[in-house]
């Protein structure tokens, strides 16, 4: 996967005149073993933090009655 075609000076000037500005966006490489490893570590840390805090249990107690259908 290479870089996209560069704009000509005319194309760039036209876009700038219309109020557009150039911007480069970096996104995660899901095929990278390093990214996948870091993602897995982060997810494990989040899951462990959730189980340690007790917040999930408290929230479950708060919403238990929301899932019960009222009697007709």
Short mmCIF file of C-alpha atoms in Angstrom, two decimals:
data_model
loop_
_atom_site.label_atom_id
_atom_site.label_comp_id
_atom_site.label_asym_id
_atom_site.label_seq_id
_atom_site.Cartn_x
_atom_site.Cartn_y
_atom_site.Cartn_z
CA UNK A 1 0.00 0.00 0.00
CA UNK A 2 1.70 3.16 -1.19
CA UNK A 3 0.99 6.79 -0.83
CA UNK A 4 -1.88 8.35 -2.77
CA UNK A 5 -1.17 10.39 -5.87
CA UNK A 6 0.03 13.86 -5.00
CA UNK A 7 -2.19 16.75 -6.06
CA UNK A 8 -1.04 19.07 -8.77
CA UNK A 9 -0.45 22.72 -7.85
CA UNK A 10 -3.70 23.63 -9.63
CA UNK A 11 -5.73 20.99 -7.75
CA UNK A 12 -4.21 22.05 -4.45
CA UNK A 13 -4.90 25.74 -5.12
CA UNK A 14 -8.51 25.01 -6.11
CA UNK A 15 -9.15 23.07 -2.91
CA UNK A 16 -7.52 25.74 -0.75
CA UNK A 17 -9.65 28.40 -2.47
CA UNK A 18 -12.78 26.40 -1.58
CA UNK A 19 -11.81 26.45 2.10
CA UNK A 20 -10.32 22.96 2.33
CA UNK A 21 -7.04 22.35 4.11
CA UNK A 22 -4.62 19.45 3.81
CA UNK A 23 -4.54 16.91 6.61
CA UNK A 24 -2.73 13.63 7.16
CA UNK A 25 -4.49 10.92 9.16
CA UNK A 26 -2.70 7.99 10.78
CA UNK A 27 -4.74 4.92 11.62
CA UNK A 28 -3.83 1.68 13.40
CA UNK A 29 -2.38 -1.12 11.29
CA UNK A 30 -4.57 -4.07 12.27
CA UNK A 31 -2.14 -6.42 10.48
CA UNK A 32 0.74 -5.37 12.73
CA UNK A 33 1.57 -7.96 15.42
CA UNK A 34 2.80 -5.13 17.66
CA UNK A 35 -0.54 -3.30 17.40
CA UNK A 36 -2.56 -6.47 18.02
CA UNK A 37 -0.39 -7.32 21.05
CA UNK A 38 -0.85 -3.83 22.52
CA UNK A 39 -4.60 -3.94 21.87
CA UNK A 40 -4.88 -7.31 23.61
CA UNK A 41 -2.90 -6.00 26.62
CA UNK A 42 -5.06 -2.89 26.85
CA UNK A 43 -8.28 -4.92 26.69
CA UNK A 44 -7.04 -7.28 29.39
CA UNK A 45 -6.13 -4.32 31.61
CA UNK A 46 -9.59 -2.79 31.10
CA UNK A 47 -11.33 -6.08 31.90
CA UNK A 48 -9.24 -6.57 35.05
CA UNK A 49 -9.92 -3.01 36.20
CA UNK A 50 -13.67 -3.49 35.68
CA UNK A 51 -13.71 -6.71 37.69
CA UNK A 52 -11.66 -5.19 40.54
CA UNK A 53 -13.70 -2.02 40.93
CA UNK A 54 -17.03 -3.69 41.70
CA UNK A 55 -18.69 -1.11 39.46
CA UNK A 56 -20.17 -3.77 37.16
CA UNK A 57 -21.88 -5.45 40.11
CA UNK A 58 -23.28 -2.14 41.31
CA UNK A 59 -24.56 -1.26 37.85
CA UNK A 60 -26.13 -4.71 37.47
CA UNK A 61 -28.05 -4.18 40.70
CA UNK A 62 -29.19 -0.74 39.53
CA UNK A 63 -30.61 -1.97 36.22
CA UNK A 64 -32.01 -5.35 37.28
CA UNK A 65 -35.55 -4.02 37.52
CA UNK A 66 -35.33 -2.35 34.10
CA UNK A 67 -35.33 -5.73 32.37
CA UNK A 68 -38.37 -7.12 34.17
CA UNK A 69 -41.58 -6.79 32.13
CA UNK A 70 -44.40 -5.26 34.14
CA UNK A 71 -47.37 -7.51 34.81
CA UNK A 72 -50.18 -6.99 32.26
#
